[in-house]
Every structure is written in structure tokens, then in C-alpha cells.
Short mmCIF file of C-alpha atoms in Angstrom, two decimals:
data_model
loop_
_atom_site.label_atom_id
_atom_site.label_comp_id
_atom_site.label_asym_id
_atom_site.label_seq_id
_atom_site.Cartn_x
_atom_site.Cartn_y
_atom_site.Cartn_z
CA UNK A 1 -21.38 20.16 -14.56
CA UNK A 2 -19.01 17.21 -14.34
CA UNK A 3 -15.44 17.70 -13.15
CA UNK A 4 -12.15 15.80 -12.81
CA UNK A 5 -12.10 13.94 -9.52
CA UNK A 6 -8.98 13.00 -7.56
CA UNK A 7 -10.66 12.16 -4.25
CA UNK A 8 -12.47 8.86 -3.78
CA UNK A 9 -14.68 6.96 -6.21
CA UNK A 10 -15.24 8.34 -9.71
CA UNK A 11 -18.85 8.23 -10.92
CA UNK A 12 -19.63 8.68 -14.66
CA UNK A 13 -22.62 10.96 -14.02
CA UNK A 14 -20.56 13.31 -11.85
CA UNK A 15 -16.99 13.09 -13.13
CA UNK A 16 -14.99 13.10 -16.32
CA UNK A 17 -13.42 9.66 -16.32
CA UNK A 18 -12.13 6.93 -18.57
CA UNK A 19 -14.91 4.48 -19.39
CA UNK A 20 -14.27 1.11 -17.78
CA UNK A 21 -16.61 -1.14 -19.79
CA UNK A 22 -13.86 -3.10 -21.55
CA UNK A 23 -11.96 -3.62 -18.31
CA UNK A 24 -15.11 -4.74 -16.48
CA UNK A 25 -16.00 -7.21 -19.22
CA UNK A 26 -12.49 -8.66 -19.10
CA UNK A 27 -12.63 -9.10 -15.32
CA UNK A 28 -16.05 -10.71 -15.53
CA UNK A 29 -15.17 -13.07 -18.38
CA UNK A 30 -11.72 -14.18 -17.21
CA UNK A 31 -12.22 -14.25 -13.46
CA UNK A 32 -15.78 -13.99 -12.14
CA UNK A 33 -17.47 -16.23 -14.73
CA UNK A 34 -14.73 -18.81 -14.21
CA UNK A 35 -15.20 -18.78 -10.44
CA UNK A 36 -11.76 -17.40 -9.59
CA UNK A 37 -10.62 -16.16 -6.20
CA UNK A 38 -8.18 -13.31 -6.86
CA UNK A 39 -6.54 -10.12 -5.61
CA UNK A 40 -6.59 -6.75 -7.35
CA UNK A 41 -3.43 -5.20 -5.95
CA UNK A 42 -2.11 -1.96 -7.38
CA UNK A 43 -0.37 1.15 -6.04
CA UNK A 44 -2.09 3.90 -4.11
CA UNK A 45 -4.83 5.77 -5.96
CA UNK A 46 -4.71 3.45 -8.95
CA UNK A 47 -8.48 3.39 -9.43
CA UNK A 48 -8.98 0.14 -7.52
CA UNK A 49 -12.02 1.27 -5.52
CA UNK A 50 -13.57 2.96 -8.56
CA UNK A 51 -13.12 -0.27 -10.53
CA UNK A 52 -14.63 -2.32 -7.70
CA UNK A 53 -17.64 -0.02 -7.43
CA UNK A 54 -18.23 -0.14 -11.20
CA UNK A 55 -17.75 -3.92 -11.24
CA UNK A 56 -20.39 -4.37 -8.55
CA UNK A 57 -22.94 -2.60 -10.75
CA UNK A 58 -21.73 -4.41 -13.88
CA UNK A 59 -22.21 -7.85 -12.32
CA UNK A 60 -25.60 -7.36 -10.69
CA UNK A 61 -27.64 -8.75 -13.61
CA UNK A 62 -26.04 -12.19 -13.30
CA UNK A 63 -24.68 -12.24 -9.75
CA UNK A 64 -25.52 -11.22 -6.21
CA UNK A 65 -22.70 -9.05 -4.93
CA UNK A 66 -21.72 -8.33 -1.33
CA UNK A 67 -19.12 -5.55 -1.43
CA UNK A 68 -17.46 -5.02 1.95
CA UNK A 69 -14.82 -2.51 3.02
CA UNK A 70 -12.37 -3.53 5.75
CA UNK A 71 -11.50 0.12 6.18
CA UNK A 72 -14.84 0.36 7.98
CA UNK A 73 -13.64 -2.12 10.60
CA UNK A 74 -11.65 -0.95 13.60
CA UNK A 75 -8.63 -2.60 15.18
CA UNK A 76 -10.93 -3.94 17.92
CA UNK A 77 -12.96 -5.81 15.28
CA UNK A 78 -9.95 -8.08 14.71
CA UNK A 79 -9.53 -8.88 18.39
CA UNK A 80 -10.78 -12.49 18.13
CA UNK A 81 -12.98 -14.76 16.00
CA UNK A 82 -16.26 -13.75 17.62
CA UNK A 83 -15.60 -10.04 17.34
CA UNK A 84 -14.50 -10.33 13.71
CA UNK A 85 -17.37 -12.61 12.67
CA UNK A 86 -19.88 -10.27 14.35
CA UNK A 87 -18.45 -7.23 12.53
CA UNK A 88 -18.37 -9.15 9.24
CA UNK A 89 -22.05 -10.13 9.50
CA UNK A 90 -22.96 -6.60 10.52
CA UNK A 91 -21.43 -5.22 7.30
CA UNK A 92 -23.31 -7.83 5.27
CA UNK A 93 -26.57 -6.83 6.99
CA UNK A 94 -26.05 -3.19 6.05
CA UNK A 95 -25.60 -4.19 2.42
CA UNK A 96 -28.47 -6.68 2.41
CA UNK A 97 -31.10 -4.29 3.77
CA UNK A 98 -29.96 -1.48 1.44
CA UNK A 99 -30.23 -3.60 -1.71
CA UNK A 100 -33.67 -4.66 -2.86
CA UNK A 101 -32.20 -7.10 -5.39
CA UNK A 102 -30.45 -8.98 -2.56
CA UNK A 103 -33.61 -9.16 -0.49
CA UNK A 104 -35.59 -10.47 -3.45
CA UNK A 105 -32.96 -13.03 -4.51
CA UNK A 106 -32.00 -14.38 -1.10
CA UNK A 107 -35.05 -13.71 1.02
CA UNK A 108 -35.21 -12.03 4.40
CA UNK A 109 -35.97 -15.28 6.19
CA UNK A 110 -32.85 -16.97 4.80
CA UNK A 111 -30.65 -14.00 5.67
CA UNK A 112 -32.09 -13.86 9.18
CA UNK A 113 -30.44 -17.21 9.91
CA UNK A 114 -27.07 -15.55 9.26
CA UNK A 115 -28.07 -12.51 11.31
CA UNK A 116 -29.01 -14.68 14.27
CA UNK A 117 -25.43 -15.91 14.48
CA UNK A 118 -24.38 -12.38 15.42
CA UNK A 119 -26.24 -12.71 18.68
CA UNK A 120 -24.57 -15.96 19.73
CA UNK A 121 -22.42 -15.86 22.86
CA UNK A 122 -19.66 -17.90 21.21
CA UNK A 123 -19.39 -17.27 17.49
CA UNK A 124 -16.47 -18.81 15.61
CA UNK A 125 -15.24 -18.49 12.04
CA UNK A 126 -16.50 -22.02 11.47
CA UNK A 127 -20.02 -20.88 12.46
CA UNK A 128 -19.69 -17.83 10.19
CA UNK A 129 -18.76 -19.92 7.15
CA UNK A 130 -21.55 -22.41 7.78
CA UNK A 131 -23.96 -19.49 7.71
CA UNK A 132 -22.37 -18.08 4.54
CA UNK A 133 -22.59 -21.49 2.88
CA UNK A 134 -26.31 -21.72 3.68
CA UNK A 135 -26.85 -18.24 2.27
CA UNK A 136 -25.03 -19.12 -0.99
CA UNK A 137 -27.05 -22.34 -1.31
CA UNK A 138 -30.37 -20.52 -0.96
CA UNK A 139 -29.51 -17.64 -3.33
CA UNK A 140 -31.16 -17.75 -6.76
CA UNK A 141 -27.99 -16.38 -8.39
CA UNK A 142 -24.30 -17.07 -7.75
CA UNK A 143 -22.91 -14.92 -4.93
CA UNK A 144 -19.75 -12.83 -5.31
CA UNK A 145 -17.83 -11.48 -2.31
CA UNK A 146 -15.75 -8.31 -2.70
CA UNK A 147 -13.57 -6.87 0.07
CA UNK A 148 -11.84 -3.51 -0.39
CA UNK A 149 -8.83 -2.27 1.63
CA UNK A 150 -8.16 -5.86 2.61
CA UNK A 151 -4.46 -5.32 3.34
CA UNK A 152 -5.38 -3.07 6.28
CA UNK A 153 -6.17 -6.33 8.11
CA UNK A 154 -3.14 -8.35 7.03
CA UNK A 155 -1.30 -8.18 10.36
CA UNK A 156 -4.19 -9.69 12.31
CA UNK A 157 -4.21 -13.39 13.13
CA UNK A 158 -7.98 -13.65 12.85
CA UNK A 159 -7.82 -12.34 9.29
CA UNK A 160 -5.26 -14.99 8.36
CA UNK A 161 -7.58 -17.62 9.83
CA UNK A 162 -10.42 -16.09 7.78
CA UNK A 163 -8.35 -16.53 4.61
CA UNK A 164 -7.67 -20.13 5.59
CA UNK A 165 -11.40 -20.80 5.89
CA UNK A 166 -12.01 -19.21 2.47
CA UNK A 167 -9.32 -21.44 1.02
CA UNK A 168 -10.83 -24.55 2.59
CA UNK A 169 -14.29 -23.83 1.21
CA UNK A 170 -12.83 -22.98 -2.20
CA UNK A 171 -11.13 -26.37 -2.39
CA UNK A 172 -14.39 -28.13 -1.46
CA UNK A 173 -16.85 -25.99 -3.39
CA UNK A 174 -17.90 -28.88 -5.64
CA UNK A 175 -19.53 -30.38 -2.54
CA UNK A 176 -20.17 -27.41 -0.25
CA UNK A 177 -21.95 -24.23 -1.49
CA UNK A 178 -19.89 -21.06 -1.17
CA UNK A 179 -19.13 -17.84 -3.09
CA UNK A 180 -18.82 -18.13 -6.84
CA UNK A 181 -15.91 -15.67 -6.82
CA UNK A 182 -14.00 -13.74 -4.17
CA UNK A 183 -12.23 -10.47 -4.96
CA UNK A 184 -9.83 -8.94 -2.47
CA UNK A 185 -8.56 -5.42 -3.19
CA UNK A 186 -5.57 -3.56 -1.76
CA UNK A 187 -2.04 -2.33 -2.37
CA UNK A 188 -0.30 -5.41 -1.02
CA UNK A 189 -0.64 -8.77 -2.72
CA UNK A 190 -2.12 -10.94 0.03
CA UNK A 191 -0.93 -14.19 -1.50
CA UNK A 192 2.69 -13.06 -1.24
CA UNK A 193 2.61 -11.37 2.15
CA UNK A 194 5.06 -12.28 4.85
CA UNK A 195 2.62 -13.47 7.53
CA UNK A 196 2.86 -14.85 11.02
CA UNK A 197 0.54 -17.87 11.10
CA UNK A 198 0.73 -18.37 14.88
CA UNK A 199 1.86 -15.97 17.65
CA UNK A 200 4.99 -17.97 18.50
CA UNK A 201 6.18 -18.39 14.90
CA UNK A 202 8.62 -16.32 12.86
CA UNK A 203 7.25 -14.28 9.97
CA UNK A 204 7.34 -16.30 6.78
CA UNK A 205 5.84 -16.38 3.28
CA UNK A 206 2.97 -18.75 3.92
CA UNK A 207 -0.28 -16.94 3.20
CA UNK A 208 -3.23 -19.34 2.88
CA UNK A 209 -4.34 -17.25 -0.10
CA UNK A 210 -2.13 -19.26 -2.47
CA UNK A 211 -5.28 -20.35 -4.31
CA UNK A 212 -5.62 -16.89 -5.80
CA UNK A 213 -5.44 -16.53 -9.58
CA UNK A 214 -2.93 -14.04 -10.99
CA UNK A 215 -4.73 -10.83 -11.90
CA UNK A 216 -3.29 -9.59 -15.20
CA UNK A 217 -5.88 -7.01 -16.31
CA UNK A 218 -4.21 -3.73 -17.36
CA UNK A 219 -5.45 -0.86 -15.19
CA UNK A 220 -3.36 1.91 -16.77
CA UNK A 221 -5.16 4.21 -19.17
CA UNK A 222 -4.03 4.28 -22.78
CA UNK A 223 -3.66 7.51 -24.74
CA UNK A 224 -6.78 6.51 -26.68
CA UNK A 225 -8.81 6.11 -23.48
CA UNK A 226 -7.60 9.47 -22.20
CA UNK A 227 -8.65 10.99 -25.54
CA UNK A 228 -12.20 9.58 -25.18
CA UNK A 229 -12.48 11.21 -21.75
CA UNK A 230 -11.19 14.53 -23.13
CA UNK A 231 -13.71 14.42 -25.97
CA UNK A 232 -16.50 14.40 -23.40
CA UNK A 233 -14.89 17.38 -21.69
CA UNK A 234 -14.42 19.16 -25.00
CA UNK A 235 -18.07 18.64 -25.93
CA UNK A 236 -19.04 20.53 -22.76
CA UNK A 237 -16.38 23.27 -22.82
CA UNK A 238 -15.37 23.70 -26.48
CA UNK A 239 -11.81 24.81 -25.76
CA UNK A 240 -10.58 24.01 -29.26
CA UNK A 241 -7.95 21.60 -27.98
CA UNK A 242 -6.30 19.07 -30.25
CA UNK A 243 -7.68 16.08 -28.34
CA UNK A 244 -5.34 13.31 -29.65
CA UNK A 245 -2.22 15.48 -29.18
CA UNK A 246 -3.22 16.57 -25.65
CA UNK A 247 -4.10 13.00 -24.67
CA UNK A 248 -0.74 11.73 -25.94
CA UNK A 249 1.16 14.44 -24.04
CA UNK A 250 -0.70 13.63 -20.80
CA UNK A 251 0.11 9.97 -21.37
CA UNK A 252 3.80 10.77 -21.86
CA UNK A 253 3.92 12.30 -18.38
CA UNK A 254 1.67 9.81 -16.56
CA UNK A 255 1.98 6.53 -18.49
CA UNK A 256 -1.74 6.24 -17.80
CA UNK A 257 -1.51 6.13 -13.97
CA UNK A 258 -5.21 6.90 -13.24
CA UNK A 259 -4.77 9.38 -10.39
CA UNK A 260 -2.03 11.30 -12.19
CA UNK A 261 -4.12 11.56 -15.37
CA UNK A 262 -6.97 13.08 -13.37
CA UNK A 263 -4.61 15.33 -11.42
CA UNK A 264 -3.06 16.84 -14.58
CA UNK A 265 -6.51 17.41 -16.09
CA UNK A 266 -7.89 18.83 -12.84
CA UNK A 267 -4.93 21.24 -12.54
CA UNK A 268 -5.46 22.54 -16.06
CA UNK A 269 -9.24 22.81 -15.68
CA UNK A 270 -9.52 24.22 -12.17
CA UNK A 271 -6.25 26.09 -11.67
CA UNK A 272 -4.88 27.30 -15.02
CA UNK A 273 -8.16 27.76 -16.92
CA UNK A 274 -10.07 29.40 -14.07
CA UNK A 275 -7.24 31.76 -13.13
CA UNK A 276 -6.75 33.06 -16.65
CA UNK A 277 -10.48 33.29 -17.40
CA UNK A 278 -10.68 35.96 -14.70
CA UNK A 279 -8.38 38.05 -16.88
CA UNK A 280 -9.37 36.98 -20.38
CA UNK A 281 -12.16 34.87 -21.82
CA UNK A 282 -9.91 33.75 -24.68
CA UNK A 283 -7.48 31.28 -23.18
CA UNK A 284 -6.65 27.65 -23.75
CA UNK A 285 -4.29 25.75 -21.50
CA UNK A 286 -5.15 22.45 -23.14
CA UNK A 287 -1.85 22.43 -25.03
CA UNK A 288 1.65 20.99 -24.56
CA UNK A 289 2.64 24.21 -22.79
CA UNK A 290 -0.39 23.98 -20.52
CA UNK A 291 0.40 20.40 -19.58
CA UNK A 292 4.00 21.40 -18.83
CA UNK A 293 2.79 24.19 -16.55
CA UNK A 294 0.33 21.85 -14.83
CA UNK A 295 3.12 19.35 -14.14
CA UNK A 296 5.37 22.14 -12.82
CA UNK A 297 2.66 23.04 -10.32
CA UNK A 298 2.10 19.41 -9.37
CA UNK A 299 5.80 19.15 -8.51
CA UNK A 300 5.26 21.77 -5.80
CA UNK A 301 2.22 20.37 -4.01
CA UNK A 302 1.85 17.68 -1.38
CA UNK A 303 -0.56 14.85 -2.07
CA UNK A 304 -1.22 11.57 -0.22
CA UNK A 305 0.27 9.68 -3.18
CA UNK A 306 3.59 11.56 -3.05
CA UNK A 307 3.66 11.35 0.74
CA UNK A 308 3.23 7.58 0.45
CA UNK A 309 6.07 7.45 -2.08
CA UNK A 310 8.47 9.18 0.33
CA UNK A 311 7.39 6.87 3.13
CA UNK A 312 8.04 3.73 1.08
CA UNK A 313 11.41 4.97 -0.19
CA UNK A 314 12.46 5.51 3.42
CA UNK A 315 11.12 2.09 4.45
CA UNK A 316 12.92 0.20 1.66
CA UNK A 317 16.47 1.60 1.27
CA UNK A 318 17.47 -1.07 -1.29
CA UNK A 319 14.61 0.05 -3.52
CA UNK A 320 15.63 3.67 -3.10
CA UNK A 321 19.26 2.92 -3.97
CA UNK A 322 18.13 1.09 -7.12
CA UNK A 323 15.95 4.02 -8.14
CA UNK A 324 18.85 6.45 -7.69
CA UNK A 325 21.05 4.24 -9.88
CA UNK A 326 18.36 4.17 -12.59
CA UNK A 327 17.69 7.91 -12.47
CA UNK A 328 21.19 9.31 -12.04
CA UNK A 329 23.30 6.75 -13.91
CA UNK A 330 20.86 5.30 -16.43
CA UNK A 331 21.76 1.93 -14.95
CA UNK A 332 20.17 -1.03 -16.70
CA UNK A 333 18.75 -3.49 -14.18
CA UNK A 334 17.26 -6.77 -15.45
CA UNK A 335 13.66 -7.19 -14.38
CA UNK A 336 13.09 -10.03 -11.91
CA UNK A 337 9.89 -10.36 -9.87
CA UNK A 338 11.83 -12.51 -7.40
CA UNK A 339 14.05 -9.60 -6.35
CA UNK A 340 12.42 -8.02 -3.32
CA UNK A 341 13.29 -4.39 -4.09
CA UNK A 342 11.90 -4.79 -7.61
CA UNK A 343 8.72 -6.63 -6.58
CA UNK A 344 8.02 -4.02 -3.89
CA UNK A 345 8.57 -1.18 -6.37
CA UNK A 346 6.16 -2.80 -8.83
CA UNK A 347 3.57 -3.42 -6.10
CA UNK A 348 3.67 0.23 -5.00
CA UNK A 349 3.40 1.36 -8.64
CA UNK A 350 6.85 2.99 -8.77
CA UNK A 351 8.49 0.50 -11.15
CA UNK A 352 7.54 -1.60 -14.16
CA UNK A 353 9.05 -3.94 -16.69
CA UNK A 354 9.89 -2.66 -20.16
CA UNK A 355 11.68 -5.05 -22.47
CA UNK A 356 13.11 -7.02 -19.57
CA UNK A 357 14.53 -3.89 -17.89
CA UNK A 358 13.37 -2.15 -14.71
CA UNK A 359 12.17 1.42 -15.34
CA UNK A 360 10.40 4.07 -13.27
CA UNK A 361 6.72 3.65 -14.05
CA UNK A 362 6.04 7.22 -15.21
CA UNK A 363 7.70 10.56 -15.80
CA UNK A 364 5.93 12.42 -12.98
CA UNK A 365 7.08 9.89 -10.40
CA UNK A 366 10.63 10.17 -11.71
CA UNK A 367 10.55 13.97 -11.64
CA UNK A 368 9.26 13.92 -8.09
CA UNK A 369 11.94 11.45 -7.00
CA UNK A 370 14.64 13.43 -8.77
CA UNK A 371 13.51 16.61 -7.03
CA UNK A 372 13.53 14.81 -3.68
CA UNK A 373 16.98 13.26 -4.19
CA UNK A 374 18.42 16.58 -5.36
CA UNK A 375 16.87 18.47 -2.45
CA UNK A 376 18.27 16.03 0.10
CA UNK A 377 21.75 16.12 -1.43
CA UNK A 378 21.82 19.88 -1.96
CA UNK A 379 22.96 20.53 1.63
CA UNK A 380 26.32 18.84 1.06
CA UNK A 381 26.63 19.29 -2.71
CA UNK A 382 29.22 21.73 -4.04
CA UNK A 383 27.63 21.35 -7.51
CA UNK A 384 24.30 22.56 -6.16
CA UNK A 385 25.91 25.50 -4.35
CA UNK A 386 27.90 26.46 -7.45
CA UNK A 387 24.75 26.51 -9.60
CA UNK A 388 22.88 28.46 -6.94
CA UNK A 389 25.60 31.06 -6.60
CA UNK A 390 25.86 31.60 -10.35
CA UNK A 391 22.14 31.58 -11.11
CA UNK A 392 21.75 35.35 -11.68
CA UNK A 393 24.08 35.34 -14.71
CA UNK A 394 22.17 32.49 -16.39
CA UNK A 395 18.68 34.00 -16.16
CA UNK A 396 17.29 37.11 -17.84
CA UNK A 397 14.02 38.35 -19.28
CA UNK A 398 14.96 36.55 -22.48
CA UNK A 399 14.95 33.24 -20.64
CA UNK A 400 17.64 30.74 -19.73
CA UNK A 401 21.13 31.01 -21.22
CA UNK A 402 21.81 27.29 -21.50
CA UNK A 403 25.04 27.79 -23.42
CA UNK A 404 26.50 29.78 -20.53
CA UNK A 405 25.19 27.15 -18.09
CA UNK A 406 27.26 24.53 -19.90
CA UNK A 407 30.35 26.76 -20.06
CA UNK A 408 30.32 27.33 -16.31
CA UNK A 409 29.67 23.67 -15.58
CA UNK A 410 32.70 22.70 -17.66
CA UNK A 411 34.84 25.11 -15.62
CA UNK A 412 33.45 23.80 -12.33
CA UNK A 413 33.73 20.12 -13.16
CA UNK A 414 37.23 20.43 -14.62
CA UNK A 415 38.49 22.28 -11.55
CA UNK A 416 36.91 19.99 -8.96
CA UNK A 417 36.75 16.55 -10.59
CA UNK A 418 39.08 16.72 -13.57
CA UNK A 419 41.62 14.31 -12.06
CA UNK A 420 39.13 11.57 -11.16
CA UNK A 421 39.08 8.28 -13.03
CA UNK A 422 36.56 6.98 -15.55
CA UNK A 423 34.68 4.88 -13.02
CA UNK A 424 34.05 7.89 -10.79
CA UNK A 425 32.83 10.10 -13.63
CA UNK A 426 30.53 7.42 -15.06
CA UNK A 427 28.95 6.99 -11.64
CA UNK A 428 28.64 10.67 -10.66
CA UNK A 429 29.09 12.93 -13.69
CA UNK A 430 25.45 13.18 -14.70
CA UNK A 431 24.37 13.37 -11.07
CA UNK A 432 26.60 16.43 -10.52
CA UNK A 433 25.19 18.15 -13.63
CA UNK A 434 21.60 17.57 -12.48
CA UNK A 435 22.44 18.89 -9.01
CA UNK A 436 24.17 21.89 -10.59
CA UNK A 437 21.19 22.60 -12.85
CA UNK A 438 18.52 22.20 -10.15
CA UNK A 439 18.91 25.56 -8.31
CA UNK A 440 19.25 27.42 -11.61
CA UNK A 441 15.76 26.47 -12.80
CA UNK A 442 14.18 25.92 -9.37
CA UNK A 443 10.95 27.82 -8.72
CA UNK A 444 10.48 28.77 -12.37
CA UNK A 445 11.17 25.68 -14.44
CA UNK A 446 11.57 21.94 -14.20
CA UNK A 447 13.41 19.09 -15.86
CA UNK A 448 12.98 15.42 -16.54
CA UNK A 449 14.99 12.59 -18.05
CA UNK A 450 13.80 11.15 -21.35
CA UNK A 451 13.28 7.42 -20.80
CA UNK A 452 13.44 6.54 -24.51
CA UNK A 453 17.02 7.73 -24.88
CA UNK A 454 18.41 6.67 -21.53
CA UNK A 455 21.07 4.04 -21.03
CA UNK A 456 24.44 3.71 -19.32
CA UNK A 457 26.12 5.94 -21.89
CA UNK A 458 23.42 8.41 -22.93
CA UNK A 459 20.64 10.40 -21.27
CA UNK A 460 18.60 13.31 -22.57
CA UNK A 461 17.53 15.97 -20.07
CA UNK A 462 14.48 18.01 -21.09
CA UNK A 463 14.37 21.41 -19.39
CA UNK A 464 11.14 23.45 -19.30
CA UNK A 465 11.72 27.09 -18.43
CA UNK A 466 9.30 30.01 -18.94
CA UNK A 467 7.52 28.23 -21.77
CA UNK A 468 10.76 27.32 -23.56
CA UNK A 469 12.25 23.84 -23.84
CA UNK A 470 15.92 22.91 -23.90
CA UNK A 471 17.19 19.44 -24.80
CA UNK A 472 20.54 18.58 -23.23
CA UNK A 473 22.10 15.24 -24.11
CA UNK A 474 24.47 13.84 -21.49
CA UNK A 475 26.80 11.18 -22.82
CA UNK A 476 29.97 9.29 -22.10
CA UNK A 477 32.69 9.85 -24.71
CA UNK A 478 33.27 6.70 -26.79
CA UNK A 479 35.28 8.16 -29.66
CA UNK A 480 34.70 10.52 -32.60
CA UNK A 481 32.51 8.14 -34.58
CA UNK A 482 30.24 7.56 -31.60
CA UNK A 483 30.12 11.32 -30.96
CA UNK A 484 29.10 12.09 -34.54
CA UNK A 485 26.34 9.50 -34.31
CA UNK A 486 25.19 11.17 -31.09
CA UNK A 487 25.06 14.55 -32.84
CA UNK A 488 22.83 13.10 -35.57
CA UNK A 489 20.59 11.43 -32.98
CA UNK A 490 20.22 14.69 -31.09
CA UNK A 491 19.38 16.56 -34.31
CA UNK A 492 16.64 14.03 -35.07
CA UNK A 493 15.37 14.26 -31.51
CA UNK A 494 15.12 18.05 -31.77
CA UNK A 495 12.61 17.60 -34.60
CA UNK A 496 10.24 15.87 -32.19
CA UNK A 497 10.31 18.94 -29.95
CA UNK A 498 10.18 21.36 -32.91
CA UNK A 499 13.46 22.93 -31.78
CA UNK A 500 16.33 24.26 -33.87
CA UNK A 501 18.93 24.27 -31.11
CA UNK A 502 20.16 21.54 -28.77
CA UNK A 503 22.95 20.93 -26.28
CA UNK A 504 25.44 18.09 -25.89
CA UNK A 505 27.49 17.51 -22.73
CA UNK A 506 30.20 14.84 -23.09
CA UNK A 507 32.18 13.30 -20.26
CA UNK A 508 35.52 12.51 -21.91
CA UNK A 509 38.19 10.34 -20.24
CA UNK A 510 40.81 10.88 -22.94
CA UNK A 511 43.82 12.56 -21.32
CA UNK A 512 44.42 14.56 -24.55
CA UNK A 513 40.86 15.86 -24.65
CA UNK A 514 40.09 19.53 -25.21
CA UNK A 515 37.61 20.76 -22.66
CA UNK A 516 35.33 23.66 -23.44
CA UNK A 517 32.30 24.61 -25.53
CA UNK A 518 31.87 24.85 -29.31
CA UNK A 519 28.96 25.24 -31.73
CA UNK A 520 28.35 22.91 -34.68
CA UNK A 521 25.73 22.60 -37.41
CA UNK A 522 24.16 19.13 -37.89
CA UNK A 523 21.34 18.48 -40.37
CA UNK A 524 20.12 22.06 -40.15
CA UNK A 525 20.24 22.13 -36.33
CA UNK A 526 22.52 24.17 -34.08
CA UNK A 527 24.21 22.02 -31.45
CA UNK A 528 26.20 23.50 -28.59
CA UNK A 529 28.78 20.91 -27.53
CA UNK A 530 30.46 20.97 -24.14
CA UNK A 531 33.27 18.58 -23.21
CA UNK A 532 34.53 17.89 -19.67
#
């Protein structure tokens, strides 16, 4: 029986996975057939290796493919040119003698000439490339070179010299036989790396891989692609799920990030479904509620992807500060690939461009970051302590008393921060509410910020607690007319969540304001309004 895989390469015969045929055809047509040298660089666990593995099989009818993995090389293998060239040929030998199609299309005798180089006392990169050129000339089909985990070698001088040789042969390939296409795969974009070309030089942006074509193929999964995968699962398990609705909900949380899609599905299939089947045979977690529960559980586990996220946020404080501004303040930051903190965030998969603005790439990443930021700040946050101390009165068997949560927050904020100016409240008001709310729902529920409604003056917080959802709109007061428009917007938004009651928290700078909580009816919806 196939299953959802989150470790290593996904294989169609063994795993439920999004079919890659359209993506593979696009890569072949736009890059390989045109003889491009390019880099597939995406964030951790973005399906790069799975794509490379599938592409190797997809190309084998028209091309001869040598697919290497620099992860298999040790640090010692990059010691000098001879050591590297020897290790490189050794990997090619392993591939050649495993693949009958390579032996038939190149010939053992031809390949032996390359193998003999490995036994030379002084083997240089120049010798290696002469041997590779002879191999490409003798092959009956064009040869494609793929190298996975290539950025693991980026700090080694011999690797930089290897790239320089590739570049030189690429520029002369009309006269000298060489690979038809070269595909390098990793997180970092080799052509933009800050490299040290010689030991006595400063680091600078001068990678010899500036011949690489821009790789623009979309590797996120669409809701439609997720639905196709779920249909295969449904055919095997017959859960009765509404496939399009479930696929769309998974997409809303993941934005199609391949690993996260598989992780949500795996959590539902192997954790929620299996646990409840021990109690009852009639259960179906393939619903909006099931996805919410799966995400809640994902927020509590450690994975290599989340560990990498924390590591990169610590390594790039400017990127972290920008992310906090986006999450807490709804700050609008123009997208510019030339800004280092933005380009690094995009490269790691944390950020993306939407309509010329920088946004967090998916809801799960944002929830994880928000949890991390809140946890770190909780030690010195009076808002967090206040929420924690008052938690018992907000929670009962009936669920979460959100109206009382807002009442107590108004009291707290008015007492502590009521005399602060507009600039202070705009910068920190929403942050304090999120810190205040965190310990109240912690361990039982979760929350996230709705990207579609977020800007500098408005943010919707969606709270999931014991199967119930609460929509709380946080907004800056801009007058009665603006407030009435906000009430109507919230009422419309409640329809999407099939809710009859919503909550509105306004930060009002008018000195004559009336703080407190009131209840209003708007378009058939009940809205609890709190003003601080």
C-alpha cells in the first residue's frame, strides 16, 4: 500500500505524490533541449531531489544522463584537483556500470579511457575535462550532467575551479564536444554566491557560473495537483472526503510547499486516522477540522525543515527583523531581489513576491515563526504573563470565551499602555494582543494571521480552539465611516468561515474615545467590538 512520504525521494509506485509530468516536460523543453546550463535552487525539502530523479528517467529516451550527488563526497575529496577529479570519475564509474543504457550508448572501451585517468599520479581538472569531452564526442546521444547537493561544495576552491572549467567548455562547445546540458541542484544559487576565487582574496560575488540560465519553473503544487494526488488516495481508502475542498484547504495552509503538503497528509493518514480507527471504524479526518488538527500537531513537532528555519533566522538578523515587521505589524515591504534579506528569504523558501509586496511564503511557516517569536518574548512580556494568569476564567467545557478575552485585554492595555502615542500603538498594539492570546490557547488551540486581509491598518486573526473557530479583526481606528466599512467586511468574511459571530478589536488614538466592549448586529452577524 502506498503512503505519504516526507523522507527522501518520492517514487510513484511507493508513495502518494503529485505527478510531475508537466513539470518534467517544461524543464526538458525550455532548458535541456535548448542546451542550457542552469541551477535548480529552492528551499529545504522542496522536492528538488525527487524532481531530479524523475527527470533522469524522463530524459533517458533522448539523452544519456550522469546523475551525481556531491553529498556522497567527503571534505577530503575537495582537498586538491587530483583528489576531486579522482572522486568525480569514481562516481561516474558507479553510474556507468550500473546502467546498461550507458554501456550500450558509450561503450566500455571508450569509458575505460576516462577510468584510466583515475590511476594517473598527477591528475588535473584539465585532464578530467579532456576525458569528459572525449566521452561526450563518442556517445551516440547527447550527454546531460546532473549534480545534486552542489552547494555543499561551494566553499571549496577546487569546486570553484571546476565551475570555471565547465564555463570555459560551455563557451567553446561549438568547437569542443561537452555536455549538452548541466543541471546543478541545491538550496543556494551558485551563480550568486559570494565566493573566494583565490586564497588571498576577499570574498566577492564573482562565481564563474554566470552562464547559468534563470530557472523559472514553478515547483509549488497547485490545489488542482494536490486534488489529483488525493483522488488516488481516495480510490484506495474510500474515506468519503470532498477532494476539491480538502485539497484547497491544504493549499491554504501550505501554498503548495511540497514537503508541507506531504506532512499534512501524512499526519492525517498515519496519526489522526490510525488513532481513531482503533476506537471506531467510522471516522474521517479528511475535513477542514482534520486539517486544522493536523496543523496543530505539526506546530508541536521538530523537523529538519523547521530546525533549518530557526538556524537561518538566527544567522540573518535583518531577515528576521523584516519577518517580525510583516507578521506583527502587517508592514508592507516592496519586493526587491536586490535586497539581501529579501533574496535570502526567497532562496530559503520563507518569502515570496505577491503583487510587488514581500509576504511569508505559506501559513504554516508564519504560524511556526509566530509561535517562536512569541515564545522567545514571553519571558519578558507582561502581556503574555497577564494572559497566562487569567487563562482559567477564559476556558471552560463550552470552549473559549472570546468576548471575555477581549474585555480583559481592553482593561490590561488601557492600564499599561493607554498613555502611549499613536506611533507606539501602531508598532506594538497587535503584537501585545497576540502575546496576550498565546498562553490562553497554548496546548489546546492555535492561531494564524489571514494574509488576504492583512495590511498596516487591518489584520484578521483566526483562532482554532477545540474544533471551534474565532475570527478576530485587529484594526487601527480611522474614523466612524472606516469602522462601519470594517464591520461590513468582517461580516462578509464570517460567511467564508460559516460563522455567525465575529470579533473586532480597534486601537483608537482619539482622546475622547470610549474604551470597552459592545455587541452590534451587521448583516445578520453578531460582532463583538472592543476599543482600546
